[in-house]
Coordinates of C-alpha atoms in Angstrom, one line a residue:
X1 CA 90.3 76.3 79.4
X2 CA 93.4 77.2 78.0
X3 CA 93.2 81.2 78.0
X4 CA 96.2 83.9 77.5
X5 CA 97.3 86.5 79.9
X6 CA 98.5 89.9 78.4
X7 CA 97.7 89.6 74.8
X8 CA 99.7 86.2 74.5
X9 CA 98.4 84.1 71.4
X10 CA 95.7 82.5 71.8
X11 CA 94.1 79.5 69.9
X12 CA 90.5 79.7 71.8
X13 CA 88.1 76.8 71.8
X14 CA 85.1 77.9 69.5
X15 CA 82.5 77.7 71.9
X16 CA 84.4 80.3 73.9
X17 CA 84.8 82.7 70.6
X18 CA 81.2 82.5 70.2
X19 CA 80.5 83.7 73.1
X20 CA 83.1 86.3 73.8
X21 CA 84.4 87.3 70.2
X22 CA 83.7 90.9 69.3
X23 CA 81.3 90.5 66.9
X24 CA 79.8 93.8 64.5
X25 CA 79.4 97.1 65.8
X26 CA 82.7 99.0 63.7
X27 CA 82.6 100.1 60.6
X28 CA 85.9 99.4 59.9
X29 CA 86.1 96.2 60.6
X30 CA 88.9 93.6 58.4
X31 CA 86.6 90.7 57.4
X32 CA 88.4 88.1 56.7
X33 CA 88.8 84.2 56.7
X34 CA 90.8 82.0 59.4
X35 CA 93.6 79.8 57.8
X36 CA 91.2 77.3 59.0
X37 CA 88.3 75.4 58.4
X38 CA 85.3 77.7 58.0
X39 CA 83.5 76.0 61.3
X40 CA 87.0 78.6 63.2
X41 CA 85.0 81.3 63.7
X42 CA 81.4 82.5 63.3
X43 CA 80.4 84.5 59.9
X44 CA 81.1 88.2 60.1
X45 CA 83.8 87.9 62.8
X46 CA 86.1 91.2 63.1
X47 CA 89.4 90.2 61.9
X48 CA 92.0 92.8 62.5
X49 CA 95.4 92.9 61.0
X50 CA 99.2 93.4 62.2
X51 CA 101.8 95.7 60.9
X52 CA 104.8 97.9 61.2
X53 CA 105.4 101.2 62.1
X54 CA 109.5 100.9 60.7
X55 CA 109.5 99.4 57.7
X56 CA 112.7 98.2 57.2
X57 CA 114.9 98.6 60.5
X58 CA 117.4 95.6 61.3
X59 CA 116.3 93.6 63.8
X60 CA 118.5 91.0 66.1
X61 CA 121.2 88.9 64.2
X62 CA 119.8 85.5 63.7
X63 CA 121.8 82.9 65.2
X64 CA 122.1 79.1 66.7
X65 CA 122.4 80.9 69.9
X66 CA 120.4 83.6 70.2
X67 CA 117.2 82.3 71.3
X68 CA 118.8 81.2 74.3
X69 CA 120.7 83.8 75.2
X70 CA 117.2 85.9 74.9
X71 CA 116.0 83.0 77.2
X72 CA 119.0 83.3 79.8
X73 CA 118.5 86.8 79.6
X74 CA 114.4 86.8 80.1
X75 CA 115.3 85.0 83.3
X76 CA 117.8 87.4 85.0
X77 CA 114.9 89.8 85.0
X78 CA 113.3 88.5 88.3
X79 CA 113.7 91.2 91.2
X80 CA 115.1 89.4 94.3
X81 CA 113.7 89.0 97.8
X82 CA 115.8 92.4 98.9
X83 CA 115.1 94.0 95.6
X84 CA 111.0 93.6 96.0
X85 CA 111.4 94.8 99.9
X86 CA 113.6 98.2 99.2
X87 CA 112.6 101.1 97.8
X88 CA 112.6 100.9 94.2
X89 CA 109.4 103.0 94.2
X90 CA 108.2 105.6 91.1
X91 CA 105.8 108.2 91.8
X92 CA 103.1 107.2 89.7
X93 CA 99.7 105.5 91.8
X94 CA 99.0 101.9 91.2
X95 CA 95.9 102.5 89.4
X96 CA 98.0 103.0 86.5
X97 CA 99.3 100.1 86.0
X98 CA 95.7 98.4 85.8
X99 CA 94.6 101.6 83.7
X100 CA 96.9 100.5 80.7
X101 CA 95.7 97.1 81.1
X102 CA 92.8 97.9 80.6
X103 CA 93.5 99.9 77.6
X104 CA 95.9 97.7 76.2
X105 CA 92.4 94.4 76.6
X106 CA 90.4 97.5 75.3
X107 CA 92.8 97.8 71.7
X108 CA 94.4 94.5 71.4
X109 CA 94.2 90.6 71.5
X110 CA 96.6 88.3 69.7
X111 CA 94.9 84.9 68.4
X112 CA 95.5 82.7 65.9
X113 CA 92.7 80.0 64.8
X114 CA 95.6 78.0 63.3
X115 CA 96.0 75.7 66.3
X116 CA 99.2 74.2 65.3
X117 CA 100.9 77.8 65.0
X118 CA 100.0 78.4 68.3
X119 CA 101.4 74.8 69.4
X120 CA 104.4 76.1 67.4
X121 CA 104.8 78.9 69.2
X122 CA 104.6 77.9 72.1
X123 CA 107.2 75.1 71.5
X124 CA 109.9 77.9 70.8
X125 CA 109.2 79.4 74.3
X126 CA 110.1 76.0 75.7
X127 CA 112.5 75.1 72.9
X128 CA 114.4 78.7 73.7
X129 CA 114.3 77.6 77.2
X130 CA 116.6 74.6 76.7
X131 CA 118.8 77.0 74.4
X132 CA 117.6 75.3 71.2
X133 CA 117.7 77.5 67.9
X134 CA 114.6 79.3 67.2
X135 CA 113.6 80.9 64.1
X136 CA 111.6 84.0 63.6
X137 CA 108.2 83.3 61.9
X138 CA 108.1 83.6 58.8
X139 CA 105.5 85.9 56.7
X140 CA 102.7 83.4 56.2
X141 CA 102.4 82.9 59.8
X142 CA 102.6 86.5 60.9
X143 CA 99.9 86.7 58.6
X144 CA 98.0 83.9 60.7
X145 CA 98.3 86.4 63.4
X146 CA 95.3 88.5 64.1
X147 CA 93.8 91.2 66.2
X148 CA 90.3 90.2 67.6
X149 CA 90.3 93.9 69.4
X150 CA 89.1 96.7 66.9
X151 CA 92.6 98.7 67.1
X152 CA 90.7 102.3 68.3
X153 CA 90.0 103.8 71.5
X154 CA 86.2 102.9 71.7
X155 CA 85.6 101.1 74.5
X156 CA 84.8 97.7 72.8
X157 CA 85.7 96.1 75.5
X158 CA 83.4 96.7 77.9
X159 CA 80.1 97.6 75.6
X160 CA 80.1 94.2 73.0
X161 CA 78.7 91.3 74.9
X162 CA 77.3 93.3 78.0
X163 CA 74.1 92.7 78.6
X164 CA 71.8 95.7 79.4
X165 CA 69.2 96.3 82.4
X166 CA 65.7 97.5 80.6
X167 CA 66.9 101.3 80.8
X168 CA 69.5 100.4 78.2
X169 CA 72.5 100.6 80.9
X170 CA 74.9 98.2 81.6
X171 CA 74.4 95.2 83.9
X172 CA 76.8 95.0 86.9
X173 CA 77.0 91.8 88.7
X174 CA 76.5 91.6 92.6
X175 CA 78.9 90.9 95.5
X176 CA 78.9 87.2 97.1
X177 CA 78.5 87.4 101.3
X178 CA 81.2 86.2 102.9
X179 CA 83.9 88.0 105.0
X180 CA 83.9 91.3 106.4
X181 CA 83.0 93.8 103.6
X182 CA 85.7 96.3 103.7
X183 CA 85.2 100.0 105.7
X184 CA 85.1 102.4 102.4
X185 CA 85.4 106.2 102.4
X186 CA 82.7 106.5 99.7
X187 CA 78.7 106.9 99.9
X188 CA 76.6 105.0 97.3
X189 CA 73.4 105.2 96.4
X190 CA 71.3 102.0 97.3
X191 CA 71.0 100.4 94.4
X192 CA 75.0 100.2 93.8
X193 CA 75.7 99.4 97.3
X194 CA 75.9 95.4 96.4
X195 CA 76.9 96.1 92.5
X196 CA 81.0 95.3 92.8
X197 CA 81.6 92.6 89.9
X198 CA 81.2 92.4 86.7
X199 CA 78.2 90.6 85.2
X200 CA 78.4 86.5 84.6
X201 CA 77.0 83.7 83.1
X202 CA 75.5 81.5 85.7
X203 CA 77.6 77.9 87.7
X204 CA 78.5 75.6 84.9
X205 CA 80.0 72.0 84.7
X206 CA 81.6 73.5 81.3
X207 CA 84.7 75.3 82.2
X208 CA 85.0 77.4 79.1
X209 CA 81.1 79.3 80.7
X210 CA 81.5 78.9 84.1
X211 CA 80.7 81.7 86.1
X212 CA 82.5 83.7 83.3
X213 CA 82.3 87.6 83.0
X214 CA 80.2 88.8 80.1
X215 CA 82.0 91.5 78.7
X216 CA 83.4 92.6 75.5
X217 CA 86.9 91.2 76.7
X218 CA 87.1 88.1 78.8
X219 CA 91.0 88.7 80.5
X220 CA 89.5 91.6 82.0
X221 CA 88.5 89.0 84.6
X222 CA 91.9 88.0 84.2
X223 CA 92.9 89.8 87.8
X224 CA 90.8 91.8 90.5
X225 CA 92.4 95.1 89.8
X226 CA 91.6 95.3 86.5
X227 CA 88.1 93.7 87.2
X228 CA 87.7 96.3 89.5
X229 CA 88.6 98.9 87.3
X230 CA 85.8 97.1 84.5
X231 CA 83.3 97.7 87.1
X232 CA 83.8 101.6 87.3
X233 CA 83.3 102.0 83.6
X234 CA 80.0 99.8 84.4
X235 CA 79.1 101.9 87.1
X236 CA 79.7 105.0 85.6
X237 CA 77.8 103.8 82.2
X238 CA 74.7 102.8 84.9
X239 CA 74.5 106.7 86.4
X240 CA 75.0 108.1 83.4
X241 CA 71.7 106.9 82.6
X242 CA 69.9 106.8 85.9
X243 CA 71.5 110.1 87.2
X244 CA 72.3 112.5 84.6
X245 CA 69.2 111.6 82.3
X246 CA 71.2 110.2 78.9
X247 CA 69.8 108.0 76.2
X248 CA 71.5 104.9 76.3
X249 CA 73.3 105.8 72.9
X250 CA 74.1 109.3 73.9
X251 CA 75.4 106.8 77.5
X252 CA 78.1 105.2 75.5
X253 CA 79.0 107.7 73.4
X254 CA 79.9 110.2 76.7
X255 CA 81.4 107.1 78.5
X256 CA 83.6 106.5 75.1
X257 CA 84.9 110.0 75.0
X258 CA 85.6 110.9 78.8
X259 CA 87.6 107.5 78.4
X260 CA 89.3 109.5 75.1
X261 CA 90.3 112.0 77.1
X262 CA 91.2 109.7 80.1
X263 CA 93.7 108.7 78.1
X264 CA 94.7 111.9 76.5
X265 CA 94.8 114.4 79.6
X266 CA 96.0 111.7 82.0
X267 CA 97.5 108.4 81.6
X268 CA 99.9 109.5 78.7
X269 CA 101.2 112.3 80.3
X270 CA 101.8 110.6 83.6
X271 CA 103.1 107.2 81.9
X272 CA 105.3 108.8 79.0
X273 CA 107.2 112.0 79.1
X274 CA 105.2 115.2 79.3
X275 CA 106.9 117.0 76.6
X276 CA 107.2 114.2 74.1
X277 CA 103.5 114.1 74.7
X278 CA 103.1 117.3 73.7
X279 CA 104.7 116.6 70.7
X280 CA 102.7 113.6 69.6
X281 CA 99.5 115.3 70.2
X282 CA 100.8 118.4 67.9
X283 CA 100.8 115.9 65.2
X284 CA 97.3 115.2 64.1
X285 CA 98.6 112.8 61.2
X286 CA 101.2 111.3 63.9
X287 CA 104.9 110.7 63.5
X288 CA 105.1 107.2 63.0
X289 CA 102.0 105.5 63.2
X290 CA 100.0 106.6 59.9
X291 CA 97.0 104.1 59.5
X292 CA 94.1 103.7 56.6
X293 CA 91.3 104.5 58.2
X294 CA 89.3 101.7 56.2
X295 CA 91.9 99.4 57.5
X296 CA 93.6 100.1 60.5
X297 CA 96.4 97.9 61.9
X298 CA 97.7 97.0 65.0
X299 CA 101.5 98.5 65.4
X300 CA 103.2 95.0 66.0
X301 CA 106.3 97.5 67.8
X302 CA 103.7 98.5 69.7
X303 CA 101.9 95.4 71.1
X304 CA 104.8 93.5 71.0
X305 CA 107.3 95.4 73.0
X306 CA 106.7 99.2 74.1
X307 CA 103.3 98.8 75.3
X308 CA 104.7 95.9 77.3
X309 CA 106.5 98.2 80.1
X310 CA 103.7 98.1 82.6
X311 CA 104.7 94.4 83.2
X312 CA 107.5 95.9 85.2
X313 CA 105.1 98.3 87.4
X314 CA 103.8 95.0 88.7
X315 CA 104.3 94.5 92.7
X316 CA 103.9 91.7 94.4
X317 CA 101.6 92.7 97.1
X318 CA 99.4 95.9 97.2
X319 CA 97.2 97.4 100.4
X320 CA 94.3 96.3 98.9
X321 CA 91.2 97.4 101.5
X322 CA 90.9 97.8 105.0
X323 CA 90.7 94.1 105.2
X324 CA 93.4 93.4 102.7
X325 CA 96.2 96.1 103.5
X326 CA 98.9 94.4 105.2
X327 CA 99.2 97.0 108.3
X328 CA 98.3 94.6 111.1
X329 CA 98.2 90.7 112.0
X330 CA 94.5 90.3 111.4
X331 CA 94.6 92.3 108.1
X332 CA 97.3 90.3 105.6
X333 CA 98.5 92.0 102.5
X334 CA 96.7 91.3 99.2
X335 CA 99.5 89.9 96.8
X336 CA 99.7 89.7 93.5
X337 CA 99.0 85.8 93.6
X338 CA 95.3 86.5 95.0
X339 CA 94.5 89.5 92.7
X340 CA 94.5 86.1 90.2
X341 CA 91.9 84.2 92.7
X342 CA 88.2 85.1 92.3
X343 CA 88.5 85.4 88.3
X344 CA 86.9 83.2 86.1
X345 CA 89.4 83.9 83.7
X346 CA 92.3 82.6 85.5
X347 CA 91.7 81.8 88.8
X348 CA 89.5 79.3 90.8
X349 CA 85.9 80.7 92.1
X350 CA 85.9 78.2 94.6
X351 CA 82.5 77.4 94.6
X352 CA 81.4 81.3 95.2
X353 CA 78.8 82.3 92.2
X354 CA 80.3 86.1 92.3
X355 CA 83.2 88.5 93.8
X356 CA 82.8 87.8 97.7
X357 CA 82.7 90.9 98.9
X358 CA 86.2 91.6 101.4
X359 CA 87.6 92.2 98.2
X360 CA 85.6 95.3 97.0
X361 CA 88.5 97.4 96.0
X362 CA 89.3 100.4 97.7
X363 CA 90.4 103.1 95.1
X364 CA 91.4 105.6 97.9
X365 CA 94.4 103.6 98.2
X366 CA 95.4 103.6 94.6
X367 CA 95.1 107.3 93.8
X368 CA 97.3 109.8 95.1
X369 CA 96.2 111.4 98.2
X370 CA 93.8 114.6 97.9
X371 CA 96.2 116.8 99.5
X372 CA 98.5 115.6 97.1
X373 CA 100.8 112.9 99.0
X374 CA 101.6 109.9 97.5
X375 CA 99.0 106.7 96.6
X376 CA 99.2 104.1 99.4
X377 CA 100.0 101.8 96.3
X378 CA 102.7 103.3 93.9
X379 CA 104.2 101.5 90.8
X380 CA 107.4 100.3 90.7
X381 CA 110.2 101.9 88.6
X382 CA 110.1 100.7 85.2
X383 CA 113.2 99.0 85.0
X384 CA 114.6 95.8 84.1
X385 CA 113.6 93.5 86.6
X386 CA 109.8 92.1 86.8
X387 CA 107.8 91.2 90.3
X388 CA 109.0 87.3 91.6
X389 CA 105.0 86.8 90.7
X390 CA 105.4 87.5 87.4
X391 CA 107.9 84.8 86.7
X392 CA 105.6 81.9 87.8
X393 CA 102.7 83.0 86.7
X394 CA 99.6 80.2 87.3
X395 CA 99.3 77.4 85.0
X396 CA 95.9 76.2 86.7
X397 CA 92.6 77.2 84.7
X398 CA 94.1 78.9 81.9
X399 CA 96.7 81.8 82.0
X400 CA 99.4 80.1 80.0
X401 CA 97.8 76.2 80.3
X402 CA 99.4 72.9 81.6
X403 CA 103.3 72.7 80.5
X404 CA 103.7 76.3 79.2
X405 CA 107.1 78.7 80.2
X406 CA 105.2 80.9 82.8
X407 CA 108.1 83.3 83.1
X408 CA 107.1 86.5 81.6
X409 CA 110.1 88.4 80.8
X410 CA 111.4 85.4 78.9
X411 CA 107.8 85.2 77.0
X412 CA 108.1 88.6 76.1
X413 CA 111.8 88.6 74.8
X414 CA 110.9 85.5 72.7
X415 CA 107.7 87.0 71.3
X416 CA 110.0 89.7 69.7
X417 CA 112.2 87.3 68.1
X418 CA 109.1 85.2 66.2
X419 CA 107.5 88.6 65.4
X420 CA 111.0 89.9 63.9
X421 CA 110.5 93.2 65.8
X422 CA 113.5 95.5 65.3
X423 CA 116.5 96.2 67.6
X424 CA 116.0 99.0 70.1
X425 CA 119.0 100.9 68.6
X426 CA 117.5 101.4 65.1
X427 CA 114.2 102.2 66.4
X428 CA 115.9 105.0 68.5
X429 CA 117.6 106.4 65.9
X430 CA 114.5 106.3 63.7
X431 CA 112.5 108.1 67.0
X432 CA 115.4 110.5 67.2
X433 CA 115.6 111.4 63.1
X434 CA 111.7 112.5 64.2
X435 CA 111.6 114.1 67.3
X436 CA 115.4 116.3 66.5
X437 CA 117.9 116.2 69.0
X438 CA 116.1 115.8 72.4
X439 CA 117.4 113.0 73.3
X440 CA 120.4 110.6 72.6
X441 CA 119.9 106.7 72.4
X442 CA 121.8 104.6 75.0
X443 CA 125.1 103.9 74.7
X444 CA 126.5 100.4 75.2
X445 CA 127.8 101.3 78.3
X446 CA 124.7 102.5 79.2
X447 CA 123.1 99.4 78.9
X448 CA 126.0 97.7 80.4
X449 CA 125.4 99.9 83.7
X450 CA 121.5 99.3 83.5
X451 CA 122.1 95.8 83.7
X452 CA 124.6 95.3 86.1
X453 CA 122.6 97.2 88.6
X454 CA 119.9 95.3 87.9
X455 CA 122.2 92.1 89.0
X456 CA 125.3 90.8 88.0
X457 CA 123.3 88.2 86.4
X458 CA 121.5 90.4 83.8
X459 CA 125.0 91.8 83.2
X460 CA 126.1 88.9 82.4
X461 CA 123.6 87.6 80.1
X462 CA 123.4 90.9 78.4
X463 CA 126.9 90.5 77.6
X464 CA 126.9 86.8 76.2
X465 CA 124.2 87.8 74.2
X466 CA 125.3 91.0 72.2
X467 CA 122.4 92.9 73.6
X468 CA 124.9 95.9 74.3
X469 CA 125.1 96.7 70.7
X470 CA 121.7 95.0 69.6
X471 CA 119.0 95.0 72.2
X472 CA 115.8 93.7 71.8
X473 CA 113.0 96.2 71.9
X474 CA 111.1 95.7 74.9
X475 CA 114.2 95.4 77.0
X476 CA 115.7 98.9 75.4
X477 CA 112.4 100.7 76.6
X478 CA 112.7 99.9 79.7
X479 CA 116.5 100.2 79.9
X480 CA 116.2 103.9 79.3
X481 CA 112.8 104.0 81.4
X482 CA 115.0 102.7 84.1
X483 CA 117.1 106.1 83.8
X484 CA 114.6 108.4 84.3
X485 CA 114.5 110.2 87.7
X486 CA 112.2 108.3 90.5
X487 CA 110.2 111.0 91.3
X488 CA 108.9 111.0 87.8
X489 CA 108.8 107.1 86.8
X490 CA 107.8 107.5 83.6
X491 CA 109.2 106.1 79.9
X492 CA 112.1 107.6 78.3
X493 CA 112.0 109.4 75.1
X494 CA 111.8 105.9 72.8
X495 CA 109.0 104.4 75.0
X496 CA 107.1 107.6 75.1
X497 CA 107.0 108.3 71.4
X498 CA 105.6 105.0 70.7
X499 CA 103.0 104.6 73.3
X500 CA 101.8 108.4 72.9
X501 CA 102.0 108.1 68.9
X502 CA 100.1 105.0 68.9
X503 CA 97.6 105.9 71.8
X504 CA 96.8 109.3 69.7
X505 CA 95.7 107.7 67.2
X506 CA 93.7 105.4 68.4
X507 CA 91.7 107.7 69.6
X508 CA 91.7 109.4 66.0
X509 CA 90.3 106.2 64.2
X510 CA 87.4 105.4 66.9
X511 CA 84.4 106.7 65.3
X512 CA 82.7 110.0 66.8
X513 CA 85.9 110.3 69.0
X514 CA 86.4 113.5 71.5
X515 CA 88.7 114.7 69.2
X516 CA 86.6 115.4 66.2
X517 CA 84.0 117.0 69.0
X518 CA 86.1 120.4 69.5
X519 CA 82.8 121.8 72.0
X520 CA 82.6 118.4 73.5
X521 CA 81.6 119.3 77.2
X522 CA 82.1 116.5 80.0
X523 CA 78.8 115.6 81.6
X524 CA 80.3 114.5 84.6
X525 CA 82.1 116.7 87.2
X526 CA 85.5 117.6 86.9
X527 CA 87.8 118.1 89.6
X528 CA 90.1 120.1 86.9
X529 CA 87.6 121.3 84.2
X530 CA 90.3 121.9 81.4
X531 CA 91.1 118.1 81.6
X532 CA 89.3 114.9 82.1
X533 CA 91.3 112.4 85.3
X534 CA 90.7 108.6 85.9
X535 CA 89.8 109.7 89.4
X536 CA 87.0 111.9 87.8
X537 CA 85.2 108.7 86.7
X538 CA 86.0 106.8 89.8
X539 CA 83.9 109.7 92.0
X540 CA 81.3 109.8 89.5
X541 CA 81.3 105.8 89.9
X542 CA 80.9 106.5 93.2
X543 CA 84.3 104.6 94.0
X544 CA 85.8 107.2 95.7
X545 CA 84.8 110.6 97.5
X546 CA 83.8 113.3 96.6

């Protein structure tokens, strides 16, 4: 099956949209016809569109050479061996890397049905790649372009194509036998004790069905993190109904909004910076990102490029479990090139009909400490320069496919080109002409210096290329996220307004959302009851301790 990874474009076999498509279930859905023969996708599909939050902002100079140089560029972003062994370290826990995954499968999935735009597409990555000219798309095809996530915070995702137990909560799929099941420092009650995977459709000759995840969104089987994290939300869903005593309606809605204010209360303010946050949220309308309601689009500045940062919170290897941590001889690190193995999305099963279960995650290791010490696992610092993994990413069973550029830095800069997306100077003075003087966009020099420390190569290629003076957008975000102080790791003041604009008001266009419930009242416990925390769920999961 030839699958995307992170919201690459996607022209899926039908069989496969059938059975994973979100289909009904939002009132606001875009219905719409495929630029394609009407057998492309099933009647009453959601189609969601594309479209910009700054109308009108210059974007690179097109030239002969300047796919290229994007490409030369996109491949000086590869940490080296010393790089990925020192200390380049932010204080943000791992989890939250997987966390905006997760939100970014939950809000958006780039697909085309036009099968030769895709082919077209993916010939500029290779045709970049031997510094061949390409040109941006042009506006028919960016109109071929479309979302098959609803663009709101509503948990789509996980709830459209999960089947239900006969309480009405949602199916979790059992743990294969195999090696040693990890020691974990949480109690569960018996009937979760086996419940680690996601649910799936049984063996299958048929590669598009076998032993696939059914959930709303299929690349959250994409890696065992985020799968992982998939299973909480299942978990949490499953007690929710067996333990606190809710309707399976009133179920989703609570898991929907304590995922609203997930968001809200913790991942924004941790990922961007505080006080730009602060901002955002004091802007019910929002700053940038004004959407109809009736017909809500997906910010292409957004999912094209500032949304795109985690990719450089990536590492290599993480401690895993007590069976995957790395700490002794008999207990090997779990690395980023496993975390794709045991995922019917992209990885192999290897015969095994479900998760095998040494590689039940243990959360305690992801989170920051209780008494307040660092996660085992910490990000990265978002910088310019992406985890070795992450420029060889699989080809086997479906990632990118067969003969596709697997380097994903140089995807990314090229994706920006086709989409046209604007330069990162003019969106920072457009972010600045908003949010007053707080901040000052990056110099030249600036982005000279970022560069150059990252390696003389990506100083060099930054040069040749112009991108001093016009840089694309993805690399400018995390340019100045680079700048920002280690101990806080988060996105400078460009990244931050887009993510946390964007992110806001999502939430705002999911129906029934948190924030249109002023004397909404978790039903879960809180460990801070003025604020709702991805660990919260994860202990009501019964994931980690209480």
């Amino acid at each position: 099956m030839k699958a995307s990874t992170h919201g690459d474009v996607d022209a899926l076999p039908l069989a496969t949209r059938l059975t994973y498509a979100a289909v009904g279930g939002c009132p606001f859905a875009r219905r719409a016809a495929l630029a394609a023969p009407p057998s492309a996708a099933p009647t009453g599909e959601q189609i969601f569109r594309f479209g910009r939050m700054f109308d009108g902002l210059p974007g690179l100079a097109d030239t002969n050479a300047l796919a290229g140089q994007l490409a030369a560029l996109g491949l000086s972003m590869t940490e080296s061996a010393a790089q990925a062994r020192g200390e380049r370290n932010a204080g943000i826990a791992a989890i939250y890397t997987y966390l905006g995954q997760f939100i970014d499968h939950d809000i958006t999935k780039t697909e085309t049905a036009d099968a030769a735009l895709a082919s077209n597409m993916e010939a500029a990555f290779n045709a970049a790649s031997a510094h061949r000219h390409v040109a941006p798309l042009d506006g028919g095809e960016l109109a071929k372009l479309v979302n098959r996530r609803s663009p709101m915070l509503n948990l789509d995702s996980v709830f459209d194509g999960t089947p239900r137990e006969s309480d009405g909560s949602l199916r979790i799929g059992p743990v294969s036998p195999g090696p040693a099941r990890p020691t974990l420092p949480f109690k569960e009650d018996p009937d979760l004790v086996e419940l680690h995977d996601l649910p799936r459709l049984p063996p299958s000759q048929n590669e598009d069905t076998d032993r696939r995840a059914r959930i709303g969104d299929p690349r959250n089987d994409e890696n065992l993190v985020v799968a992982q994290l998939h299973v909480a939300f299942l978990r949490a869903h499953r007690l929710l109904v067996r333990k606190i005593g809710l309707k399976p309606d009133a179920a989703d809605l609570e898991l929907k909004r304590l995922y609203q204010r997930i968001v809200l209360d913790d991942f924004l303010p941790t990922i961007c910076d505080p006080a730009i946050v602060r901002s955002v949220l004091a802007q019910p309308q929002g700053l940038f990102y004004r959407p109809d309601p009736a017909s809500p689009y997906m910010p292409l500045e957004f999912a094209g490029a500032a949304f795109r940062f985690g990719h450089s919170m990536v590492r290599n290897a993480y401690n895993y479990n007590s069976e995957l941590s790395g700490l002794s001889a008999s207990t090997p690190i779990g690395t980023l090139k496993q975390l794709f193995t045991f995922t019917a999305f992209s990885g192999d099963n290897f015969g095994v009909e479900s998760l095998p279960q040494n590689w039940i995650i243990d959360w305690s290791r992801w989170v920051d400490h209780p008494d307040g010490t660092p996660a085992d696992n910490v990000t990265k610092q978002m910088d310019t320069l992406l985890a070795d993994e992450l420029s060889k990413l699989p080809r086997a069973n479906g990632v990118i496919g067969g003969n596709d550029v697997n380097n994903l830095a140089l995807r990314n800069l090229l994706r920006g080109l086709l989409l046209g997306l604007p330069s990162g100077q003019s969106v920072a003075r457009a972010v600045q002409m908003k949010l007053g003087p707080v901040f000052d966009p990056l110099t030249p020099q600036q982005l000279r210096d970022v560069a150059n420390e990252a390696s003389p190569a990506q100083g060099a290629a930054l040069i040749a290329g112009g991108f001093d003076w016009q840089t694309p957008l993805w690399y400018y975000v995390l340019a100045e996220a680079s700048r920002v102080p280690v101990d806080k790791g988060h996105l400078g003041p460009v990244g931050s307004a887009i993510v946390a604009d964007v992110l806001h008001q999502l939430v705002r266009l999911a129906p029934d959302n948190v924030l249109d419930a002023p004397k909404w009242k978790s039903a879960i416990p809180l460990r801070d009851p003025s604020r709702v925390e991805i660990e919260d769920l994860l202990r009501f999961a019964q994931l980690l301790p209480f």
